[in-house]
Structures are given as structure tokens and as C-alpha cells.
Amino acid sequence: MEYVTAGESHGPYLTAIISGFPANVQLDQQQLLADLRQRQIGYGRGERMKIETDQVQIVGGVRYGKTLGSPIALMLANRDYQNWHEVMSVWPTGAEKSATVTKRIITKPRPGHADLVGGLKYDQQQDLRNVLERASARETAMRVAVGSLCKQFLSQFGIAIVGAVTQIGQVALSKEQLEKISQPSSAANFKREIITPIYASPVRTIDPDTAQRMQAAIDQAYQEQTTLGGKIRVVVQGLPIGLGSYVSADQKLDSRLSAALMSINAIKGVSFGDGFNFGRETGRAALDPIIWCNHSFQRAANHQGGLEGGMTNGMPLVIDLVMKPIPTQTTGAPSVDMQTHESVVSTVERSDITAVPAASVIAEAMTAITIMQAFCEMFGHDENQRIKQNFDHYLDYLKKGGLDQND
Amino acid sequence: MEYVTAGESHGPYLTAIISGFPANVQLDQQQLLADLRQRQIGYGRGERMKIETDQVQIVGGVRYGKTLGSPIALMLANRDYQNWHEVMSVWPTGAEKSATVTKRIITKPRPGHADLVGGLKYDQQQDLRNVLERASARETAMRVAVGSLCKQFLSQFGIAIVGAVTQIGQVALSKEQLEKISQPSSAANFKREIITPIYASPVRTIDPDTAQRMQAAIDQAYQEQTTLGGKIRVVVQGLPIGLGSYVSADQKLDSRLSAALMSINAIKGVSFGDGFNFGRETGRAALDPIIWCNHSFQRAANHQGGLEGGMTNGMPLVIDLVMKPIPTQTTGAPSVDMQTHESVVSTVERSDITAVPAASVIAEAMTAITIMQAFCEMFGHDENQRIKQNFDHYLDYLKKGGLDQND
Amino acid sequence: MEYVTAGESHGPYLTAIISGFPANVQLDQQQLLADLRQRQIGYGRGERMKIETDQVQIVGGVRYGKTLGSPIALMLANRDYQNWHEVMSVWPTGAEKSATVTKRIITKPRPGHADLVGGLKYDQQQDLRNVLERASARETAMRVAVGSLCKQFLSQFGIAIVGAVTQIGQVALSKEQLEKISQPSSAANFKREIITPIYASPVRTIDPDTAQRMQAAIDQAYQEQTTLGGKIRVVVQGLPIGLGSYVSADQKLDSRLSAALMSINAIKGVSFGDGFNFGRETGRAALDPIIWCNHSFQRAANHQGGLEGGMTNGMPLVIDLVMKPIPTQTTGAPSVDMQTHESVVSTVERSDITAVPAASVIAEAMTAITIMQAFCEMFGHDENQRIKQNFDHYLDYLKKGGLDQND
Amino acid sequence: MEYVTAGESHGPYLTAIISGFPANVQLDQQQLLADLRQRQIGYGRGERMKIETDQVQIVGGVRYGKTLGSPIALMLANRDYQNWHEVMSVWPTGAEKSATVTKRIITKPRPGHADLVGGLKYDQQQDLRNVLERASARETAMRVAVGSLCKQFLSQFGIAIVGAVTQIGQVALSKEQLEKISQPSSAANFKREIITPIYASPVRTIDPDTAQRMQAAIDQAYQEQTTLGGKIRVVVQGLPIGLGSYVSADQKLDSRLSAALMSINAIKGVSFGDGFNFGRETGRAALDPIIWCNHSFQRAANHQGGLEGGMTNGMPLVIDLVMKPIPTQTTGAPSVDMQTHESVVSTVERSDITAVPAASVIAEAMTAITIMQAFCEMFGHDENQRIKQNFDHYLDYLKKGGLDQND
């Protein structure tokens, strides 16, 4: 399963194509729209989110809600395009020199964004809009849509995923609350006790008190005309033993998850399990003892965050991310004009105070995509019923401790 | 440029093949052997490192020290194989049931390693050696060799890389020392002041006092029969503006570096620039102001760690890694027998107290590989002289601030 | 440069996304629409071609006609969808059991198509429409659109491509006419003498007399209620020396062209230069002598069809294809019902008498895509102006016979 | 499953690495060596084949003859290297200017080979040996070795492959004999009646009389100091329905087989089933009627050569190839000196009169590799026992005509 996206932030459409999604998977349109909505509603987001309720359409690869095995095409109209069609016209209009258009030209790059480097790399110095329209996080709407389909596929196998906000600015969950998110759990409990409250929280966190303090911190940052970063924990419950592989560097699931998550705009760090605390731990203290219990190999702890040798080990997958504060400042930032090379204040584009809640939704999606890829490599990618059979046979084999397969 | 590796830890050879390495690059055999030696010499490594001085051979793709453009083949004989040829025989010997062989069978998986999960995934429960021989970090010797060739290629363009140990167990560099490693520097200064002392240090760190304390911590862990993790900082100087791209998730250089680095055994976290501290910073404080200076776009700070929009921005690339303590304990660890499912103490394989210095060498190699990939995507991968021309023309273009190319 | 397509034949849209297309390429909308129109107008095509004039839209990656470097998104509305929206609804409608819908269910597979095998592979036996909607050649409309953009890129470098019909049923061009298509030529002459008449011919061939006889053969096949196959010659003029590579099997340009062309529906054979005649030739007779002329290495013949060692050698690229007759017969064909396993006559879907002219357009597109991929691997894929510089420097180097580069 | 190769024709070793080969496949060393021997023994091959009996070694990924799931490494020492170690030294020797070495320098490119184009592309004009050492067909020895392992894997599932010579120069099998090779057959019959005689034939063809005439033609070409091309038919029996897919161009099995086969040195054409004869057939005459027989969907003919919609349809896979005569002539060929640009006679490298029998072995290998890739995509690639289960369940499903899976 692979996907690609296209589209500019103020262009006519965002689009995506998913290849290799299995046939005969039943999809739920409401779930898809709800997941997209989650990306938009976080406290601290700017105007745009109120303008547009993203209404993604599927236009290929699905019939009567069931996947066909052929590529799945997604389209998302940018409703704001009606106000931008002259500025972002695909074909020449003759009005490229009009004031409406030229006032949108950007030549004062914003530090922390792709503006300057992208403008130099692709020779777009005359208008950095040609860079930032694509570099914008708007593109991640399509990734959330793709991830929603992956989550729906994975839920058939009892796999549940959440991306939770654990810190915004200086307000963080307590250690206890943090651990609560990632403790081993049945899918049903996990859905009820973790996913549901997070989806209901305006800042997508687990504790209402902390949520309120996060909102206050956002309000304060708004007053101070600055922005806030934060941290996210992604947890996956219900994973079978053995997704990913140790045989080659590029097969390791931690490597692939890192690539997927670090590709999200403004994410600057990824860690698994005990993460950066591992640096000061001793080997003995950081072990997850192997036990045999209920006819399966289990673990008495989860320092590793559910991965050993680049493979899932049956424990919850636990990933922590850090997001930098959005670099756009309403006051602008020290910059240089592309044409004159003189010191200027950078352009100000419409932006958010914080996007950590939105990023937690995207992280959930990127994790779902990566897990589904590893899952289908192991159990097949052609047809849903056959995948289920292959999966069930593997679980049977595991239940026997693998002892009699080759007998 | 792509590479693959093969080989088991106690098998006859490790091998690698590099595809897409440009023609006419002059390679230095001594540099290659020296880089491999670095992986072996860190303080805290076990017996094996004394057994073998790795003597990698190139057996394809190079003539008189110059690359041909054809794939480059590398071979590294495991000297220890003479003692293991019965146990690790490629073809049946008839002696598979002999005591020499059977005493090497492993059925008590070590937590924290690939043993258990790999054994289940690949149905190798009857002998987990079939897993751990490949999952072993011995494989990274080939990655260091590949990375050495990449570093030699990149050094032609003034690009210099180091992987430095910044923490072992509870002993860490001071903030000042840490910053010293990654401050902007010319390649010559960087080589003299940073790379040379790190390569001379038994624990590959910058400060001799800290190095001594790290060695003491290793000695103590040895006494306590446990192991230590730590942290690593990778720094790249001399990068041109624009490697990587924002246009698609999989083109972002931070995504690709994360994948490369997280694929190293026992690495559990990766971050760029301010890393996990970004969570509590405000947007205004975390900016890297753009300035025009000496006919180039420069930055007054480097919070971003040299990357914006998934592209190099001309500042030093700064990456921090965390490594977990090696899970193998000389006392064993709580485990379960694969056959009986009874509680046992896990197998003890020969191991190190800490491998953080070695991992810093591997991290350096993986970074070099990833940077070279992005470099060749931008400047070509066929022939060295042509790549140099393309690179020089790009630098000329940048010097003009890109202003006149399309005039 | 990579592309993917999605969409079903009677679904709402066909879509495509192109990744890695260079920035700052000026595109011509009229050329794009004209290329798509070529696919539709061939003599012998069925009703559908009259229904729809394909109006492909670009909805991402292009602004004011210039590429941005970001992915290019294409959409093509199926106008016929208004008549099919109940049958091909993406989401459940509740009317899946209505007569309108059920009369479109297909359970009698057509031999020669994907119907039966696809239905079994993806478990779609209850309605083979789920297979044939994607397996239909309608999908190639998007490939023609993608290829049109590639042709526009390549034309900047004096590279011109044509796909010509050389045989329909038993009517074939004479040997002389065949050779005329592929003789070495300047781009201007080639455009005037070869491309223009082929684009003006209702069967896309070079000789008006033969064209008339081909049309007569099509009329006769229509009378006889059968279909016709034929042959196509693809020629590329103006190629630089050195696209593709011998260093690895998957880099060989003939290998990659074969894959691209054999992926076109109903194409069953591909050959280069003398093709299947090589079997009876002697080595001496089949040589293309090397000569030095006008400051360049040239050839006195072109038996190889422009490729040596999997690389372009500066002579015209000459590829011959064979297309099987369209398997759909208006009288149906011997088949088996999917539910009852009884012998039946297969379903009849709307179809053409021959699609060889259309296939020649698609072959032209697939060749353009493949050539552009190899071209960008050699000269860069980021930015058009930089690619031109790299290309020009290479031509300068070739003019000197490569003698002084490394002096 | 993927593979890469490395190594020069007179370098120390050829090597290959196979990634993604399933665990627990039992390999047979004798079969591997026998397959390699087949590539060497064809009538009409030159001196070198008598010098070396290729003794490929496996040095990774296999233990006691069983695959481990980890990458498989192969090495093949070039025995002739002892005579070439000064000329082909990997590292500088100081003797690069000695007569032994300089007499091997090549500056007179042979038309029809990669010499000239490769020399220009990679800037190796000072010694074209740097090109031809890799462009040589010697590299295909590794592909035969890889293909042998794939054939061993596939034979577990009743899949048998042969590459047969059908024409050398002007001597061809009769139509009857040609059809005999590819008629539907059980694996056992196919092995006895087709594979065994072909493997015993000095020119790898099915009819002893034709074989004698082929040998006579080779003798005559030797007298006339020229070379011969020919044709090859590759047949695969025992394929399950559904390998490959119609959903995307790059998934079509005919596309992938074409790429694999056209990458073989000197192969200039590939066709399936009726191949280039399709051009003159009518649709009605070229159908393969679907019938239900012995609880399976079968066909009453095989014009399509076993592929529909880019997928196997259960009939024998039938592929025809054409090979051009080896361009090297013992008398040399018209060329140009790389340094002086004067007309010269090209260099003469040791060569064969014909390599069609050898190419038939390589074609068999490349087909095996491609089929195994498609097979593992469908049934899994981790572990052999699990693949067998998945395969068996699919056959069960097919036997029921797929009718009750989703009931």
C-alpha cells in the first residue's frame, strides 16, 4: 500500500491516490469525514479552519462503500479557492499583473518555513508563494484521509490507534496520566477510556484539568502574539507479534515509523518507549521480561515501547513526538528581501497559535498508514477475506507457541 | 545511490553491494579501513572486537582506486568463522546433531533483542540463533564501510560529518561542550577541533574529563554486571542549501535521516536542532533570523538544526540520538523456554558493556549515506566530474542570490 | 519522475498524480487537449468516443502554466457518469437491487480480458464489472495526458516522438514506407514530414493509400462482426547519447521501454531495431559502423534501433509493437457463467473494431514518459533552467569527443 | 524478493545479494551448480567457457541448506582473475603503466556493444575496458544463480520453467515442434518430455535433427568468421490463476516479464502467445474460449500465451524472444579511435559464435525471478510453511469457483 498527494494550499483541489489497498474492505464515509474534522477543530487554530469544513470525496477505487482493489482516488475541494482563483490560476489568465494578484506575491521569506530554501532550490525567488502553497501543512489533510481508510482496515483486526497531546508549551500531562494513555489494554477499553475522551477534548488530551491549562496557555500566547509547540504520544493497541523485520535496515518498523512521523510539518523529534530517558538507564532496569501467560508470550513491562529488533512484540506501540512552535509570528520575523537583499520583516501568512492537536491527528494517520503497510506485507494485500484467513492462521500458529507447524 | 547488505554474525562473510555510486570517484583504502577500525575500538566493547580487525575488501566496481560507475561490491571475512564453520555451515554437513553444534542452539530468548519475535515470525523456534545471527549489530560493519565511501565522496565538496558521544549512562557533556560540537565552522576548523579529538577519544567524545568519567561509569557497570546506554550528536558541516525537498513527505530530508538513524540497532530516539526542548519554547524564541552576509543568505541562530521544510538551509545539520543500554546481561534476564514455555533465565551471548561509541560511528555512516543520496539526486549520480560542474554552477547561482538565472 | 493513475471507466473521474516533474517548465494547455483528442479520434472506434471529448484538468502543481516542482494532479471527468451514477456509486445508495443497477451486473466473463482472472483474484465473481471498470483501456487516457506533459518537456531539448500505425489486420505499410518513418532526421523535418501527416491521418499512418486500405479493412471487419489487431512503430528523434545504463539490468533503457509499452492494453510484443529479423541475420550484416563526422560520433546504419548496452546511441530510437485484436466480439464468445458454471455466451460491452490508432497514441505517451525519466536521471529533475545548463554542458563535452574533461 | 549483482568480467568476484527470499526454503546445492553449468556448455561458445567451471558459493542467508529469511549472498570467483589481477586491480599498484597492463587498454569501440556510449556517458574514453568489463554478459552468471534458487522455490508449488532454443541463424524448429514445447502439460510430463531433452541438447532445443542443423550452421558461421542470433521460447507450466494484476500498469505481469527478459544482453524482442502474428489475426480467431472442466475454469486454446489483463490465467505461459547475433567479429568492425577520431578497426575481445543456448538459460532464470516475485506478492514472502498454507487455501477457494468465500 502506497499513497501520493498533490495540491496547493489555495489551489482548486487537494488530491491523493492510494495504490495497493486490498479489495472488499467496507469503508465508512462518516468515519472518514469525522477523522478529517478532527484535524480542523483543535483549540488554537486560526481562521481558515472556520472557513472550511473539509468534505473529502472518493472518486475512484470504491463502489457501494467497498474497495475494488484498484487505486483509490481522493479529492478535497479548497472552498477558499473561489477567493483565490485569479491568484492561483493553473493556466495563464492575462491578469497576472493585476493588483489582486500582485499583492499576494511573497518576497520576504519567513524563517522556520520552506520559503527561503525552497525558493532558492526551485528558482522561485520572484514569488515564494510558489513554495509555501505546497509546503503548507494543508497537504496533511489528505494524509489524514488516507490514514482514516487505513484505520478502518486495521480495526477489522482489533488494532486501535490514538494520537494524544501530552504537552503544549509548558503545560504537560503528569507522568501518571502519560502512562495511562499507553498502558496495555483491550481494544474496547482503549476505545472507551482513551480514544473517546481524547476525541472529545478541544486539545486532544486525556485529562480535562490539563486541557484547561493548555487552553489558557494558548490564550496567553495569543495575547503575547507568539506560538506554542508541544508533545504528542501515539499509541497502538492490538498489534500482532511480528510486523516489520530485523533482516534489513529498511524493513525495521521503527525506522519506517520514524520516517512517516518525522515527515509531518514541524515535528522535530521521535522516540519509542522510554525514549530519551534510555540514555541514563541501566540495561537491567530497562528490560521487558518475557512470560508465558494465557497461551501466549507476553511481557511484564514495556520499556521498549512495543518494538524489538524492529518488529512489534505484542505490547502497545508507544511513540513520543515533539512539535516545534509554528514559526509564523503575527509580528513577522527578521528576514531579507529576495530582490534587494535588504533586512526586512518577513511576510505574515494566516496561521495558528498552536497546531499540536492537529498534528496529533496527523500522527495518528501516519502511524496507521505505516502499520497497514507492514500488516499487508505480512498477511497479503489483494483481498480482504483472504487477508483475514491468513491472519487467523498466523494467530492460531502463535497460540501454539509455534510448536507444531513444521512437525 | 542505494545499498544492501547480507551476512550473519558468525557466518563466512558479510557482504554489501552499492548501486548508483558515481564513476571516477577516487577512493582511499586507508580511510576505509580506518573508519571500520573506529567502529571496533570504543571503550566498553567485548572480546570480539579484540579477535577481529575488520579487513573489508572491495571486489567490484573499483579499478586502481577509482569507481567505475558499476555497482561496488564489498566483502568482509568473519575471522571467527574458522571456529564456527560447523555451527554456521551453509550446506548440510551431517554433523548437525554433534555436540559442538547443538551446544550453540538457542531456545531461551533474550528480552530486548529480536530473538523471540524473530523466532516466531520466521518459524525458527527450534534455534533462535537463526534470528540473532542476522539481527546482531555485526551487520553494521558493512554500513560503516558503505558510509566511509560516501564520506569520501562528500569530502570533495567540503562536507564533513561527525558522530560524537554526548552521554553514557549518567555522565553527559555540559551544555557548553555540546554546543561546541555543532557550532557553525569551516570544514578545516571542524576537522581540526572537533573530528580529530573525537576520533582520538576512547569514548568518541569531545571533552577529555568527561571521557574519563564515562570510562569510569563503564567500569562500574562492568562491576555491577549491567550495561549502559547514552546519547550521540551527529553534525554535518559544509552542506549546500537545498538538499531534500518539501514537495512530498518521502522527500523530506529529516524524514529520511530519521529512517536511516532509527534503523541502527538500539537507537530509540532521533531529534533535530532544539529537539524535545522545542515542546516548551515559544515561536519567537525558536526562530533562526535570516540575514544577508558575504553574498549569501545566512542565519543568526540554528534552533532548527540546519533543516527547514525538510531541506538543508546551509547551517550545520544537528541531530541527537538516544541509544538504549544493550539488553544482553551477563546474568541473563527473565525469559521463557521456546519448547517448554517454562520460566528460564535467557541465554547469554558475548556482548559489550556499552556500544554508544560504536553507534556514533554507525550514525556517522548512516548520515553520510543519506546525505550522499540527497546530494546525488540534486547534482547527478553518473560521473564525478559532471557532478562537480553541476554543483559549482549551483553555488554560482546561489551567490547571485538566484537573481539573474531566468532573466 | 513517477506517476500513478486511478479511476474506473464509468466512475466519476479518472485521476493521476505525477511526482518529480521539474519546476519552471512552461506547459501548453492546447497541446495537452490535442494529445488527448488524438487518442479518441481513430477510425474504427466505437460509440463512446463520440460521447466524450476528454477535457482533462490540471488541479495541482501548475500555476499560470508553469510547473511548480510540486506534484502535478490531473482530473478527467467521465461525462457518461451522469448515466452511470447509480450503477457506479462510490457510497451505498440503497438502490443496489434496482433494475437499473442489476442489469449492469456481469457474470459472463469475456475471454481475452481481465474479467475472469480478475474476478477470481479479487473475489468479485458476483459482479465482474468490479474488474473490467478498472481493466478497461479507458485508464490510458490519463497516461496520454501524462505523456503529453513529458513530450512538452522533452521538446525543449529537440526530442520528438511519434507513434505510427504500420499495420491493421492484413494491411501493412511497405518496407520503404516503414523505413521512411524511422530514418534519421532533424526534429524540424521529422515534425513536418512524419508527425504532421500521422496526426492528420484517421488511422495514424504515413501513407494515404495504405490508410484507405486500412479503413476498408476496418469496414469489412465491422461487416463480419469481428475485430482487428495491428502493428505500431514508435520513433524518437533527437535523443542525446547515453540515456539509460548498462550497469544493472533494471537501468537498461530497452528493459524499461519494454515494461512501459507492454503495459498498454492488448500489446503482445515489443522489439527494437531489426527486431525479430535479428534471428536470421549474421553479426557482420547487423552492425552499425561507428564514424566520426561533424564533430560527433555517428553511425552508418541503425540495425540496433538506437540502443546499445541499454543506452541511447544518438541514432533514432525505433520500436515496433504488435497489438492483438480487441477480444470483445459483438456476437459474444464462448464462456462460462460465474454462478452456475454452465456454458454461456459472454457479455458484450460496447467496444471498437480496432484500437491500433489509439494504441499508437498511448505508445507515444508511454515512450515519452520513459524517456523523460531517463533524461531527468541524467540531467536533473529539480528545476528546468538548471537541467538545461546541465544538458548543454554535456553536449559541449560530447562535441569535444570527451577528450579534455579530466585533463 | 529483489536482487542486485556486482562485479566485472575479469575482476576478482561476481557477487549478488537477494533480499526478501522466504525463510525455511530447502535449497539444493547440486541443482544450483547444474544450472550455472548449463549457461556455460552451449555449442558455439568460446574459450572462456572451457577455462572456468563456475562454482558459485552462498555466503549468507542460508544455514544447513535452509534459507533464514535474511538476505542471501552469493559469490563467484573469476578463476581467470589470476591472469588479470594486475590489469583489474581494485587498488593502485604502481604498475598501471606496465606493458602487461597497457596492452589491455581499449580505445577502439566495438559497434553493437556498450563500449562507445558507456565510455562517453561515464567519461571512460581513456580505457573502454572500464565499460565493457561490466557490460559483458558474464554478469548474467549471477542472474542464473539467483534464478536457480527461485526455480527451486517455485518447484515446491508444481511450477516448472524452461527456456528452449527455437532458432539459430536460419535454422528453426518446425511449427509443430514449436507448439510441442508449449502445449499444456503436467509438471511431471513437462519435465520428462520437454525439460530433460532440452537440458541434454548441446544447443538446448527439443528436436535432435534441428539441433544437428543448428550446430552445422554454427560451424559454418565460424568458418565465415561471423556470428549468429536466434530465437528462444520460454514456457512456464503449473502457474496458478491470478499472478500479476491489471490494477496498475506497473503491476501487469507481461510488463514485468518484458522488462526482465529485455534486460538480457542482446535480446531485442519479446512477445507473448501468438506474438507478432496477432497483427494479422481477427478477434474471433484469436480467442481462448472459457470452459468449466474438472472443477476449474479452463481454456480451449492458448493464443494469449497464458496471460490476460496482465495476469496468469492458468494456461502455460508462452514467451518468445529474439537475440541479435553477437556484435563482436573476429575480423573487427568499422570504428573510430577515441583519442584521434580516425577510422580504425575495432578491438577484438574473445567472444562466442552464438550465445543463444546460454541466453535461453538466462531467460529461464529471469522468468523464474519475475514469477517468484509475483507469487510472493500474492502468497507471502516471510516463511515457507505459511506461504504453502496461503497457497493451498487459495487453491481450495478456486476449486469452489470462488462461490462461497464471502457467503
Short mmCIF file of C-alpha atoms in Angstrom, two decimals, chain B residues 60-304:
data_model
loop_
_atom_site.label_atom_id
_atom_site.label_comp_id
_atom_site.label_asym_id
_atom_site.label_seq_id
_atom_site.Cartn_x
_atom_site.Cartn_y
_atom_site.Cartn_z
CA GLY B 60 33.74 -4.99 -7.74
CA GLY B 61 33.08 -1.56 -9.16
CA VAL B 62 36.52 -0.07 -8.46
CA ARG B 63 39.74 -0.16 -10.50
CA TYR B 64 43.02 1.38 -9.43
CA GLY B 65 41.11 3.09 -6.63
CA LYS B 66 38.65 4.80 -8.93
CA THR B 67 34.97 3.95 -9.11
CA LEU B 68 33.69 2.67 -12.45
CA GLY B 69 30.05 3.64 -12.17
CA SER B 70 29.15 -0.04 -11.89
CA PRO B 71 27.92 -1.49 -8.59
CA ILE B 72 30.51 -1.63 -5.81
CA ALA B 73 30.84 -4.96 -4.01
CA LEU B 74 32.26 -5.26 -0.51
CA MET B 75 33.25 -8.38 1.40
CA LEU B 76 34.31 -8.74 4.99
CA ALA B 77 35.51 -12.14 6.15
CA ASN B 78 34.46 -13.07 9.67
CA ARG B 79 37.78 -14.31 11.04
CA ASP B 80 35.98 -16.05 13.81
CA TYR B 81 34.24 -18.25 11.22
CA GLN B 82 37.05 -20.80 11.46
CA ASN B 83 35.71 -21.62 14.92
CA TRP B 84 32.12 -21.59 13.78
CA HIS B 85 32.12 -23.28 10.39
CA GLU B 86 30.39 -26.40 11.66
CA VAL B 87 27.76 -24.46 13.54
CA MET B 88 27.12 -21.99 10.78
CA SER B 89 27.65 -24.21 7.75
CA VAL B 90 25.80 -23.01 4.66
CA TRP B 91 25.20 -26.53 3.40
CA PRO B 92 24.29 -29.67 5.36
CA THR B 93 27.31 -31.35 6.93
CA GLY B 94 25.83 -34.46 8.51
CA ALA B 95 27.17 -33.18 11.85
CA GLU B 96 24.17 -31.05 12.71
CA LYS B 97 23.46 -33.25 15.74
CA SER B 98 27.02 -33.18 17.08
CA ALA B 99 27.65 -31.66 20.50
CA THR B 100 29.76 -28.88 19.00
CA VAL B 101 26.76 -27.78 17.04
CA THR B 102 23.92 -28.49 19.44
CA LYS B 103 25.51 -26.62 22.32
CA ARG B 104 25.11 -23.47 20.23
CA ILE B 105 21.38 -23.92 19.83
CA ILE B 106 19.43 -21.13 21.49
CA THR B 107 15.92 -21.61 22.83
CA LYS B 108 15.86 -19.07 25.64
CA PRO B 109 15.17 -15.72 24.06
CA ARG B 110 16.81 -12.57 25.42
CA PRO B 111 14.32 -9.78 26.09
CA GLY B 112 15.14 -6.59 24.26
CA HIS B 113 16.54 -8.42 21.25
CA ALA B 114 14.91 -9.80 18.10
CA ASP B 115 15.19 -13.38 19.41
CA LEU B 116 11.61 -14.11 20.43
CA VAL B 117 9.69 -12.12 17.87
CA GLY B 118 12.01 -13.08 15.02
CA GLY B 119 11.79 -16.73 16.03
CA LEU B 120 8.01 -16.60 15.89
CA LYS B 121 7.79 -14.55 12.71
CA TYR B 122 10.15 -16.74 10.71
CA ASP B 123 9.30 -20.00 12.48
CA GLN B 124 12.78 -20.53 13.90
CA GLN B 125 11.79 -21.56 17.41
CA GLN B 126 13.89 -24.69 17.29
CA ASP B 127 17.00 -22.48 17.17
CA LEU B 128 16.82 -18.75 17.73
CA ARG B 129 20.40 -18.48 16.51
CA ASN B 130 18.85 -18.36 13.06
CA VAL B 131 17.46 -14.99 14.08
CA LEU B 132 20.14 -13.41 16.20
CA GLU B 133 22.95 -14.13 13.77
CA ARG B 134 21.39 -11.62 11.39
CA ALA B 135 19.80 -9.31 13.95
CA SER B 136 23.22 -8.79 15.54
CA ALA B 137 24.80 -5.35 15.23
CA ARG B 138 27.71 -7.02 13.47
CA GLU B 139 25.83 -6.21 10.25
CA THR B 140 26.51 -2.53 10.81
CA ALA B 141 30.17 -3.09 9.95
CA MET B 142 29.08 -3.08 6.31
CA ARG B 143 27.12 0.09 6.79
CA VAL B 144 30.22 1.74 8.18
CA ALA B 145 32.14 0.62 5.11
CA VAL B 146 29.45 1.97 2.78
CA GLY B 147 29.32 5.18 4.76
CA SER B 148 33.07 5.58 4.51
CA LEU B 149 32.87 5.63 0.72
CA CYS B 150 30.07 8.19 0.95
CA LYS B 151 32.10 10.38 3.28
CA GLN B 152 34.98 10.26 0.81
CA PHE B 153 32.65 11.34 -1.97
CA LEU B 154 31.16 14.16 0.10
CA SER B 155 34.51 15.47 1.32
CA GLN B 156 35.24 16.55 -2.27
CA PHE B 157 32.51 19.13 -1.80
CA GLY B 158 33.68 20.37 1.59
CA ILE B 159 31.10 18.35 3.50
CA ALA B 160 32.35 16.92 6.81
CA ILE B 161 30.45 14.67 9.24
CA VAL B 162 30.99 13.53 12.77
CA GLY B 163 29.13 11.31 15.19
CA ALA B 164 30.05 12.29 18.75
CA VAL B 165 29.16 10.62 22.03
CA THR B 166 27.48 13.15 24.30
CA GLN B 167 26.30 10.96 27.15
CA ILE B 168 26.99 7.48 28.53
CA GLY B 169 24.75 6.38 31.36
CA GLN B 170 24.50 9.33 33.71
CA VAL B 171 27.65 11.07 32.50
CA ALA B 172 26.93 13.77 29.96
CA LEU B 173 28.74 16.62 28.25
CA SER B 174 27.97 20.07 29.58
CA LYS B 175 25.62 22.25 27.55
CA GLU B 176 28.60 24.32 26.50
CA GLN B 177 30.58 21.35 25.26
CA LEU B 178 27.54 20.05 23.50
CA GLU B 179 27.08 23.31 21.65
CA LYS B 180 30.72 23.44 20.75
CA ILE B 181 30.34 20.29 18.66
CA SER B 182 27.65 21.77 16.49
CA GLN B 183 28.51 25.44 16.14
CA PRO B 184 28.99 26.69 12.58
CA SER B 185 32.52 26.07 11.41
CA SER B 186 34.64 25.79 8.32
CA ALA B 187 35.41 22.24 7.27
CA ALA B 188 39.07 22.71 8.14
CA ASN B 189 38.35 24.01 11.63
CA PHE B 190 35.72 21.39 12.18
CA LYS B 191 38.14 18.66 11.23
CA ARG B 192 40.86 20.01 13.49
CA GLU B 193 38.83 21.00 16.51
CA ILE B 194 36.02 18.50 16.55
CA ILE B 195 36.59 15.46 14.36
CA THR B 196 40.23 14.83 15.26
CA PRO B 197 39.77 14.80 19.06
CA ILE B 198 36.62 12.70 18.77
CA TYR B 199 38.42 10.12 16.64
CA ALA B 200 41.22 10.07 19.21
CA SER B 201 38.93 9.63 22.20
CA PRO B 202 38.32 6.08 23.53
CA VAL B 203 34.67 7.00 24.00
CA ARG B 204 34.45 9.33 20.97
CA THR B 205 33.61 12.45 22.91
CA ILE B 206 34.99 15.96 22.80
CA ASP B 207 35.99 16.60 26.36
CA PRO B 208 38.79 14.53 27.97
CA ASP B 209 37.45 14.97 31.51
CA THR B 210 34.01 13.79 30.56
CA ALA B 211 35.62 10.94 28.66
CA GLN B 212 37.36 9.79 31.81
CA ARG B 213 34.14 9.91 33.78
CA MET B 214 32.40 7.96 31.05
CA GLN B 215 35.09 5.29 31.22
CA ALA B 216 34.68 5.14 34.99
CA ALA B 217 30.95 4.68 34.55
CA ILE B 218 31.60 1.84 32.12
CA ASP B 219 33.97 0.21 34.59
CA GLN B 220 31.36 0.48 37.28
CA ALA B 221 28.65 -1.02 35.09
CA TYR B 222 31.01 -3.89 34.39
CA GLN B 223 31.37 -4.42 38.11
CA GLU B 224 27.62 -4.30 38.51
CA GLN B 225 27.18 -6.72 35.61
CA THR B 226 24.93 -4.40 33.72
CA THR B 227 25.08 -2.26 30.61
CA LEU B 228 24.78 1.41 29.69
CA GLY B 229 23.05 3.46 27.03
CA GLY B 230 23.70 7.03 26.09
CA LYS B 231 23.34 9.82 23.60
CA ILE B 232 25.00 10.80 20.36
CA ARG B 233 25.13 14.03 18.41
CA VAL B 234 25.70 13.89 14.67
CA VAL B 235 26.85 17.10 13.00
CA VAL B 236 27.35 17.83 9.31
CA GLN B 237 29.20 20.96 8.19
CA GLY B 238 29.51 22.39 4.70
CA LEU B 239 26.11 21.38 3.34
CA PRO B 240 24.74 23.34 0.40
CA ILE B 241 21.30 24.94 0.67
CA GLY B 242 18.51 22.78 -0.72
CA LEU B 243 19.19 19.07 -0.18
CA GLY B 244 15.90 17.21 0.32
CA SER B 245 12.52 18.67 -0.57
CA TYR B 246 9.20 19.79 0.86
CA VAL B 247 7.15 18.67 -2.13
CA SER B 248 6.31 15.21 -0.78
CA ALA B 249 6.52 13.55 2.60
CA ASP B 250 9.02 10.97 1.43
CA GLN B 251 11.38 13.60 0.03
CA LYS B 252 11.89 15.43 3.32
CA LEU B 253 15.45 15.06 4.45
CA ASP B 254 14.55 14.93 8.15
CA SER B 255 12.22 12.04 7.39
CA ARG B 256 14.91 10.19 5.52
CA LEU B 257 17.59 10.84 8.11
CA SER B 258 15.27 9.61 10.83
CA ALA B 259 14.66 6.38 8.96
CA ALA B 260 18.38 5.87 8.42
CA LEU B 261 19.36 6.58 12.01
CA MET B 262 16.49 4.77 13.71
CA SER B 263 17.46 1.66 11.78
CA ILE B 264 20.64 1.39 13.84
CA ASN B 265 20.41 -1.32 16.48
CA ALA B 266 19.32 0.01 19.91
CA ILE B 267 18.68 3.58 18.75
CA LYS B 268 15.33 4.61 20.27
CA GLY B 269 15.06 8.34 19.58
CA VAL B 270 16.07 10.91 16.99
CA SER B 271 15.69 14.69 17.12
CA PHE B 272 16.85 17.73 15.17
CA GLY B 273 18.12 21.06 16.48
CA ASP B 274 16.44 22.00 19.74
CA GLY B 275 14.73 18.61 19.62
CA PHE B 276 12.48 17.73 22.54
CA ASN B 277 13.11 21.17 24.06
CA PHE B 278 11.00 22.67 21.29
CA GLY B 279 7.97 21.48 23.23
CA ARG B 280 8.31 24.26 25.78
CA GLU B 281 9.67 27.04 23.61
CA THR B 282 7.70 29.89 22.10
CA GLY B 283 7.75 30.51 18.39
CA ARG B 284 9.51 33.83 18.74
CA ALA B 285 12.34 32.38 20.79
CA ALA B 286 12.89 29.45 18.44
CA LEU B 287 13.47 31.41 15.23
CA ASP B 288 16.63 31.48 13.15
CA PRO B 289 16.65 35.00 11.67
CA ILE B 290 17.54 35.29 8.00
CA ILE B 291 20.40 37.65 7.19
CA TRP B 292 22.31 38.54 4.00
CA CYS B 293 26.02 38.41 4.59
CA ASN B 294 29.06 37.72 2.40
CA HIS B 295 26.88 37.36 -0.65
CA SER B 296 24.79 34.61 0.82
CA PHE B 297 21.68 34.01 2.83
CA GLN B 298 22.73 33.11 6.36
CA ARG B 299 21.17 32.58 9.79
CA ALA B 300 21.76 34.24 13.11
CA ALA B 301 20.91 31.07 15.06
CA ASN B 302 20.38 27.36 14.48
CA HIS B 303 17.42 26.18 16.52
CA GLN B 304 16.17 24.20 13.53
#
